[in-house]
Short mmCIF file of C-alpha atoms in Angstrom, two decimals:
data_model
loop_
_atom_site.label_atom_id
_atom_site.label_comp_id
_atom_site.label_asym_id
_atom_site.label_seq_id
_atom_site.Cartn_x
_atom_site.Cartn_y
_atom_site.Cartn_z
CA UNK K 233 48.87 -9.94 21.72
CA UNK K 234 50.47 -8.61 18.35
CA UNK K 235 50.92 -5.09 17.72
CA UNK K 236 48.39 -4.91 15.02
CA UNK K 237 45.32 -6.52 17.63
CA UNK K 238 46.72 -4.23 20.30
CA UNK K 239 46.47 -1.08 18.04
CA UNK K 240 43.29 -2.10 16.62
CA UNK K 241 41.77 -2.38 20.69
CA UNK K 242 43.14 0.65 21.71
CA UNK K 243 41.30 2.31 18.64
CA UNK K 244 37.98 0.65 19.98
CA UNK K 245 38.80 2.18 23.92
CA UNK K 246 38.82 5.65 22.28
CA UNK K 247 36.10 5.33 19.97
CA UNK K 248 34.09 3.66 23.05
CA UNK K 249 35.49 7.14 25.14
CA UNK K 250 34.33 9.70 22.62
CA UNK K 251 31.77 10.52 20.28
CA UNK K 252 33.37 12.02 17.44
CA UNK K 253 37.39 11.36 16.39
CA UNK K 254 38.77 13.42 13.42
CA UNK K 255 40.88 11.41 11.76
CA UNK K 256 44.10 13.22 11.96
CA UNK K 257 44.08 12.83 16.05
CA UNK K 258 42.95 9.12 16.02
CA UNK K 259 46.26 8.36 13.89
CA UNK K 260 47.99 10.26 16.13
CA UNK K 261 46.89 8.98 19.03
CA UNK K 262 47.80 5.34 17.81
CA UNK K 263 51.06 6.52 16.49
CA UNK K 264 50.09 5.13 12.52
CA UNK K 265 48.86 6.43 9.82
CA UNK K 266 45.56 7.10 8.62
CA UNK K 267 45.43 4.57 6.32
CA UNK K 268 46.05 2.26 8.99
CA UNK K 269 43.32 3.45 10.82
CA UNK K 270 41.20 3.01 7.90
CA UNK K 271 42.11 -0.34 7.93
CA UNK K 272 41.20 -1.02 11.60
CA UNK K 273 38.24 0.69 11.85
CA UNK K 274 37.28 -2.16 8.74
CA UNK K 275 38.25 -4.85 11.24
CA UNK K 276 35.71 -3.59 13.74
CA UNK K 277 33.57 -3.26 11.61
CA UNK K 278 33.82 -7.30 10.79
CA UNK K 279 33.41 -7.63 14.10
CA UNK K 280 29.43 -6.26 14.54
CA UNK K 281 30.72 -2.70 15.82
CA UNK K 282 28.85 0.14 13.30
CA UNK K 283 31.09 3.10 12.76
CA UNK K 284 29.99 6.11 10.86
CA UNK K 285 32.31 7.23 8.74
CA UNK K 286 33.03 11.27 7.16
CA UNK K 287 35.57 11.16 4.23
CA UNK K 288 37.50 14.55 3.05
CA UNK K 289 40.37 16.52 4.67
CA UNK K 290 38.13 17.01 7.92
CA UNK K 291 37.02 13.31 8.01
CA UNK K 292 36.28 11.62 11.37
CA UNK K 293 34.40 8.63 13.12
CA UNK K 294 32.11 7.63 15.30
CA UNK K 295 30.75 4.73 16.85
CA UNK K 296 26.75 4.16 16.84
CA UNK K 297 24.56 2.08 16.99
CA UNK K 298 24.25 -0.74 15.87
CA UNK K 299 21.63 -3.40 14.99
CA UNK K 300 23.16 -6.01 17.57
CA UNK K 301 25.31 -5.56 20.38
CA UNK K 302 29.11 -6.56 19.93
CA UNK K 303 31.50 -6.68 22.55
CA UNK K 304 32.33 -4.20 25.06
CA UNK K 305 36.31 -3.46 26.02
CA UNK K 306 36.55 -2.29 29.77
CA UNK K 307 38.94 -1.61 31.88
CA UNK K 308 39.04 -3.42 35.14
CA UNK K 309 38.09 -0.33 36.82
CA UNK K 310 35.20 0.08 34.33
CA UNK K 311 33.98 -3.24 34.85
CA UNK K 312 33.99 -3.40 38.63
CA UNK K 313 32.48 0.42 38.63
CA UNK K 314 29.82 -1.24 35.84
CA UNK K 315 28.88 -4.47 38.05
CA UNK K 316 28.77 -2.01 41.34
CA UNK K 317 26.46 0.24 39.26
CA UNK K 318 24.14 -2.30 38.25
CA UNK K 319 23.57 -3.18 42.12
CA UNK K 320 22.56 0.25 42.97
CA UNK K 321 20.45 0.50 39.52
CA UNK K 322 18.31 -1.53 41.19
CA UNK K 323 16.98 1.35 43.85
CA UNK K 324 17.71 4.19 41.94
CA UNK K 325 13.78 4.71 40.62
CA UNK K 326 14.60 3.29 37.12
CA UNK K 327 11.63 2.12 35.70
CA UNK K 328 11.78 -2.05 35.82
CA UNK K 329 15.10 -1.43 37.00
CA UNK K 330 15.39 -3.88 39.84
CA UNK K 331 14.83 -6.73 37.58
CA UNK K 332 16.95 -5.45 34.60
CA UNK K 333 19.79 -4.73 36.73
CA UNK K 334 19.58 -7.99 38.50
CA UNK K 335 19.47 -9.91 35.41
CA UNK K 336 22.23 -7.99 33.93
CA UNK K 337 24.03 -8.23 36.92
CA UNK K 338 24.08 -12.26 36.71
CA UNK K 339 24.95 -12.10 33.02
CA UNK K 340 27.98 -9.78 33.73
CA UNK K 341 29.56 -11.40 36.70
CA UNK K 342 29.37 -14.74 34.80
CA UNK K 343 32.91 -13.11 32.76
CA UNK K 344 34.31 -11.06 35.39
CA UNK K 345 38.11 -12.97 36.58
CA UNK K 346 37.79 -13.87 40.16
CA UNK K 347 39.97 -10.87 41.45
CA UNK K 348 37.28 -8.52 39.99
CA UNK K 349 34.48 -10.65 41.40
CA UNK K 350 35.75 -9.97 44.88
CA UNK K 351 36.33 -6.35 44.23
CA UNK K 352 33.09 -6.04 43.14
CA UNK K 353 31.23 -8.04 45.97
CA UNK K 354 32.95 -6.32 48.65
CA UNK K 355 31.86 -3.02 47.43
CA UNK K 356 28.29 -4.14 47.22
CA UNK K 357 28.39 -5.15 50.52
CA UNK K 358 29.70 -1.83 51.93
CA UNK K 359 27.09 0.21 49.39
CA UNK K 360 23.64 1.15 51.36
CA UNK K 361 20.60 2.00 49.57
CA UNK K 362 16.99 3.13 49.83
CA UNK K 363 13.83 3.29 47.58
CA UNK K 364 13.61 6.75 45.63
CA UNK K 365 11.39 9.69 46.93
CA UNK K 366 10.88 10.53 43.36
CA UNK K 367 8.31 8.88 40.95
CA UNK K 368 9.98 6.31 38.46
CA UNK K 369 12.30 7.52 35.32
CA UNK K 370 12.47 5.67 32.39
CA UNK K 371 16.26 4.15 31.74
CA UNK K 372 15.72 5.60 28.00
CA UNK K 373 15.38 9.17 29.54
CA UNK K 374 18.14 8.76 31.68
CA UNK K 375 20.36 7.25 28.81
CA UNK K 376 19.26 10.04 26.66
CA UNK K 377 19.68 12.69 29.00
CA UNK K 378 23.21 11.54 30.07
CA UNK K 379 24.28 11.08 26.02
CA UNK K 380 22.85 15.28 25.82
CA UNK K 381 25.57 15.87 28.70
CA UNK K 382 28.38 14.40 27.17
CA UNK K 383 27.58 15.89 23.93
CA UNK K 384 26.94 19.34 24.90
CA UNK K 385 23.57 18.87 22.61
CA UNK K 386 20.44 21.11 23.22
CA UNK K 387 17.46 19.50 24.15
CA UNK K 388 13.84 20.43 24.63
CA UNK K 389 11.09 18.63 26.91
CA UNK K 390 8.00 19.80 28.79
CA UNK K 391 8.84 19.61 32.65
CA UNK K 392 5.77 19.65 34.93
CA UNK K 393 7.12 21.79 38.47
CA UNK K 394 6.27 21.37 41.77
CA UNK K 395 2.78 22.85 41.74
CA UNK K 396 1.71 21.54 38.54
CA UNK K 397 2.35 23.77 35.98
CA UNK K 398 4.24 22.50 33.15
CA UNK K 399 6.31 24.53 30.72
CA UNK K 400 8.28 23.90 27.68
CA UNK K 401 12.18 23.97 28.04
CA UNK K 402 14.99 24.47 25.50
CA UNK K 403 18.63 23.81 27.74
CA UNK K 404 21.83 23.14 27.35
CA UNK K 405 22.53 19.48 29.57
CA UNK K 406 25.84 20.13 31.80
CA UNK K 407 25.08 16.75 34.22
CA UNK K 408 22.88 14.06 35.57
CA UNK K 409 23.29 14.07 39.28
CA UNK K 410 21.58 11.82 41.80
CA UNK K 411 20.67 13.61 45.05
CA UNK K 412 18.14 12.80 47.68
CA UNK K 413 16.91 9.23 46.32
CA UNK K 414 15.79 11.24 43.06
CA UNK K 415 17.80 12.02 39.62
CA UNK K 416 18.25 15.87 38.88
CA UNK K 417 19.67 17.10 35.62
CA UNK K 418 21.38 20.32 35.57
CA UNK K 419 21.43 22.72 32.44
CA UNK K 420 21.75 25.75 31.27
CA UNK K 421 18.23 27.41 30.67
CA UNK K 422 18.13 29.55 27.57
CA UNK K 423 15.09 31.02 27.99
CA UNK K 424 16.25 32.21 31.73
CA UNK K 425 20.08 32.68 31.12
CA UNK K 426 20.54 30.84 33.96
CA UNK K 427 21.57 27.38 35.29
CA UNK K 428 18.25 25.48 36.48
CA UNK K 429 18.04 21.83 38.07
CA UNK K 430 15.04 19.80 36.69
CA UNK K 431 13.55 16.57 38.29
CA UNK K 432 14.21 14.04 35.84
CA UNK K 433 11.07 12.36 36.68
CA UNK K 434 9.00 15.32 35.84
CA UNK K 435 10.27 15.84 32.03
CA UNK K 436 8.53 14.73 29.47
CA UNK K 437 8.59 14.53 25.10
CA UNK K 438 12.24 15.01 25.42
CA UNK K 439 13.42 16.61 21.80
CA UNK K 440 17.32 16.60 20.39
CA UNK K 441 17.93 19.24 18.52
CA UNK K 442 21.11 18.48 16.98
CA UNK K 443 22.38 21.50 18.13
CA UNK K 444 25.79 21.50 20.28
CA UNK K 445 26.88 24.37 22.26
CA UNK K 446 29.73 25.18 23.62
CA UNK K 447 30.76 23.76 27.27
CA UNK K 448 29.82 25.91 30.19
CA UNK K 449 31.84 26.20 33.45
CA UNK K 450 30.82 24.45 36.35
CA UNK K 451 32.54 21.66 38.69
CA UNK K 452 30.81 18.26 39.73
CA UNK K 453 30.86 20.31 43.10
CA UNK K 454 28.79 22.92 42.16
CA UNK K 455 26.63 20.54 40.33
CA UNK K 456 26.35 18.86 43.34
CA UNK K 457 25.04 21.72 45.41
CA UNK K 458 22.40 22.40 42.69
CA UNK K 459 20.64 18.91 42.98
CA UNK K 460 20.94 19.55 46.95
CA UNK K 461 19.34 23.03 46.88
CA UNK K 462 16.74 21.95 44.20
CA UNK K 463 15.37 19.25 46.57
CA UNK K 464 11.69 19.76 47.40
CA UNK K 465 11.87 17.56 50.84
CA UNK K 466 9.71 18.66 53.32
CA UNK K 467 11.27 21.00 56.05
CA UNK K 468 9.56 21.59 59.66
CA UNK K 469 9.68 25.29 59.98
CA UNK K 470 10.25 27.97 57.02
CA UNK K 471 11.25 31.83 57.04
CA UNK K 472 12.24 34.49 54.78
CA UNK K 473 14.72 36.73 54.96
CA UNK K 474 14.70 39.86 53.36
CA UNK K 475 18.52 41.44 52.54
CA UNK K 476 19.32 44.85 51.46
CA UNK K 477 21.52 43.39 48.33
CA UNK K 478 20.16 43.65 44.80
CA UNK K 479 19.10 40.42 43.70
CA UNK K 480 21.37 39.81 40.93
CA UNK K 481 24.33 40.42 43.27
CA UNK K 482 22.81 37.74 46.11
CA UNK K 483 22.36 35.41 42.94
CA UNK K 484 26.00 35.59 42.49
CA UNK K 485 26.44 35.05 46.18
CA UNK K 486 24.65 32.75 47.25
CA UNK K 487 25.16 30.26 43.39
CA UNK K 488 22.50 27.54 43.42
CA UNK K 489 21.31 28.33 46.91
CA UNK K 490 19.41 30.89 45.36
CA UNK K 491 17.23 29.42 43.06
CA UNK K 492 13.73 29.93 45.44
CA UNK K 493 14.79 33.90 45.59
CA UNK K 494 12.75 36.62 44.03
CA UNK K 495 13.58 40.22 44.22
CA UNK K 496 11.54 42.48 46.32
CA UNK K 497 12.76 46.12 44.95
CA UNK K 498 16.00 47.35 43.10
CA UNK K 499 17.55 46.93 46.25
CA UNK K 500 16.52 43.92 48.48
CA UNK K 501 15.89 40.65 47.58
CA UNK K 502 13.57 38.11 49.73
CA UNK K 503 15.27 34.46 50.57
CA UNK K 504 13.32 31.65 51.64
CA UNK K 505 15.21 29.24 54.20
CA UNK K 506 13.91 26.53 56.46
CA UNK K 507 15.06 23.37 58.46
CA UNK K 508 14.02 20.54 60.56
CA UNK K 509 14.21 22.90 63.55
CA UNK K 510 14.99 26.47 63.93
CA UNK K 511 18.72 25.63 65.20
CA UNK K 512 19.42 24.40 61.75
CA UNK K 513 17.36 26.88 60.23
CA UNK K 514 19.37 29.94 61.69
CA UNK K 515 22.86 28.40 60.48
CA UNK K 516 21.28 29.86 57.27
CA UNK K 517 21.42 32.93 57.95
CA UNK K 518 25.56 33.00 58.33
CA UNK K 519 25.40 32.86 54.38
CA UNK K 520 24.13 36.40 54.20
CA UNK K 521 27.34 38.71 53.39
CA UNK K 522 28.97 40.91 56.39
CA UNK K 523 27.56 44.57 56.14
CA UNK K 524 24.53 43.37 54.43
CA UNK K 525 20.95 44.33 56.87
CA UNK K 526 18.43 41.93 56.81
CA UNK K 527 14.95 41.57 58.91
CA UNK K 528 13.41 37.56 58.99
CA UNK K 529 10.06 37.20 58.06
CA UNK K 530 8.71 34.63 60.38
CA UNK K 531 6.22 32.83 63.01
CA UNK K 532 6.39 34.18 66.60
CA UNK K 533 8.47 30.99 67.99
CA UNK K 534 11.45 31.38 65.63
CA UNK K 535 11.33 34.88 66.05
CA UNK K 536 11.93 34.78 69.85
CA UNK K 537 14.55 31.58 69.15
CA UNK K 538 16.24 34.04 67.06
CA UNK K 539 16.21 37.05 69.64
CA UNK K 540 17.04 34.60 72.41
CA UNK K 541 19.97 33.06 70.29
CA UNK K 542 21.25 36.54 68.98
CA UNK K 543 21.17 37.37 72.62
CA UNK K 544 23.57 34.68 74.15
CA UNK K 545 26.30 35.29 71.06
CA UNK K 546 26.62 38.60 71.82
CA UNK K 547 26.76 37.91 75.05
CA UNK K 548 29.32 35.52 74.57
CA UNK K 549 31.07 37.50 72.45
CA UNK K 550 31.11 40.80 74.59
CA UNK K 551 32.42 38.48 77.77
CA UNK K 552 35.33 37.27 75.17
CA UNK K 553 36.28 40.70 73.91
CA UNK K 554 36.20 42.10 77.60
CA UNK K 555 38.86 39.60 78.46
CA UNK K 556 40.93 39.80 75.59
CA UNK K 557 41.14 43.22 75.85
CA UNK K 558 42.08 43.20 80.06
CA UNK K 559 45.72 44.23 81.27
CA UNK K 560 47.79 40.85 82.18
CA UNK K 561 49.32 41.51 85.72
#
């Protein structure tokens, strides 16, 4: 491959990474000038890609879209992690996404190299999944949701909650996160100043606003824990616990765990919990802060679980202490 065609594909990888290149870094980045990049970015465009183009000092490009598709430049990584993705696409809850996926799947394996073919079937085979809990999303919401994210653009929609009443939001997109069979996007809520996780299947008339903010903090952990806590699955036994701690302060405890909290007084704040069975359910309680008093709002049963369970770890605890703190002979 000459240095020219090399140059020229490593411009496409970047412009394929990024949404908007000033011009200055691109040339930079490809170690020419930017005339030359002028002059690839006119050979791609031969080729079917469309490129936006801003002229002047503070000039950049962009690649969008265009009226057919032209080639894509992976990695091998990319395209095994593409051809693995397309298998799971098929019970993620995309709308007609089992036959899409399946049909893309074919076309794309067709020009994989063997090697990648192998990698790719031998992660299928070791990938489980199971139909969504969630209703169906449309792939164009989840496209345009995910594009939001990586842009940092502010969108509206109206989102229809839990018990039916539907609102209109205006958030900032930080990530798309799939969680419990169902997709969950996590933003920034203006209206709330606060970070909110919204069923993807429950927005609706989603708006761009052209807008971009500027990135907010928060790791693909703490994302995670967001679409885990925001998960309306069915529990066997609920309680509430109500904490002496001002409910801003257990909001920046507890993070996304306390998104179901509501503050009782200037001074306590009531926490719903629940679990399959009350031994899960009381692990819960461990998140409350040392020092912090608390009484659980509760049916009878859990309430004498709880007394009962209290009981024997104090116990236990009291029969540990009185050894540790016997003479050795």
């Amino acid at each position: 491959m000459g240095e020219s065609t090399a140059r020229t594909l490593s411009l496409l990888t970047l412009l394929q990474a990024h949404r908007w290149w000033p011009g200055e870094e691109l040339a930079d980045r490809l170690g020419v000038t930017t005339r030359s990049v002028r002059r690839r970015v006119d050979a791609l465009r031969e080729l079917g890609y469309e490129i936006e183009s801003t002229p002047g000092l503070g000039g950049g490009y962009r690649l969008a879209a265009g009226t057919r598709m032209p080639p894509l430049l992976l990695t091998d990584d990319e395209a095994v992690t593409v051809a693995v993705g397309l298998r799971v696409a098929a019970a993620t809850g995309i709308v007609d996404g089992e036959s899409t996926a399946l049909s893309a799947l074919a076309k794309f394996e067709q020009v994989l190299p063997p090697a990648l073919r192998e990698r790719v079937n031998a992660l299928g085979r070791s990938i489980g999944s199971r139909p969504p809990r969630g209703g169906p999303v449309p792939s164009e919401l989840l496209g345009a949701l995910a594009l939001a994210c990586r842009d940092h653009e502010r969108v509206r929609f109206a989102y229809t909650a839990a018990n039916g009443v539907e609102t209109r939001r205006l958030v900032e997109p930080h990530s798309l996160v799939s969680g419990d069979r169902k997709w969950f996007l996590i933003a920034w809520d203006l209206d709330r100043a606060a970070w909110r996780t919204f069923r993807a299947d429950r927005i609706a008339d989603l708006l761009g606003t052209g807008v971009r903010a500027e990135p907010r903090e928060l790791s693909p952990e703490e994302a995670a824990e967001f679409a885990l806590a925001a998960s309306d699955r069915k529990v066997a036994e609920n309680a509430t616990a109500i904490m002496a701690m001002p409910f801003e302060d257990m909001r920046a405890h507890f993070g996304p765990w306390a998104q179901n909290a509501s503050p009782v007084d200037g001074a306590r704040t009531a926490w719903p919990f629940g679990g399959d069975d009350h031994p899960t359910m009381t692990t819960a309680l461990a998140w409350i802060p040392a020092g912090v008093s608390y009484e659980v709002q509760a049916d009878r049963a859990y309430l004498e679980f709880l007394h009962d369970h209290a009981s024997r770890m104090l116990a236990a605890a009291e029969a540990s202490l009185a050894h540790l703190n016997t003479p050795a002979t």
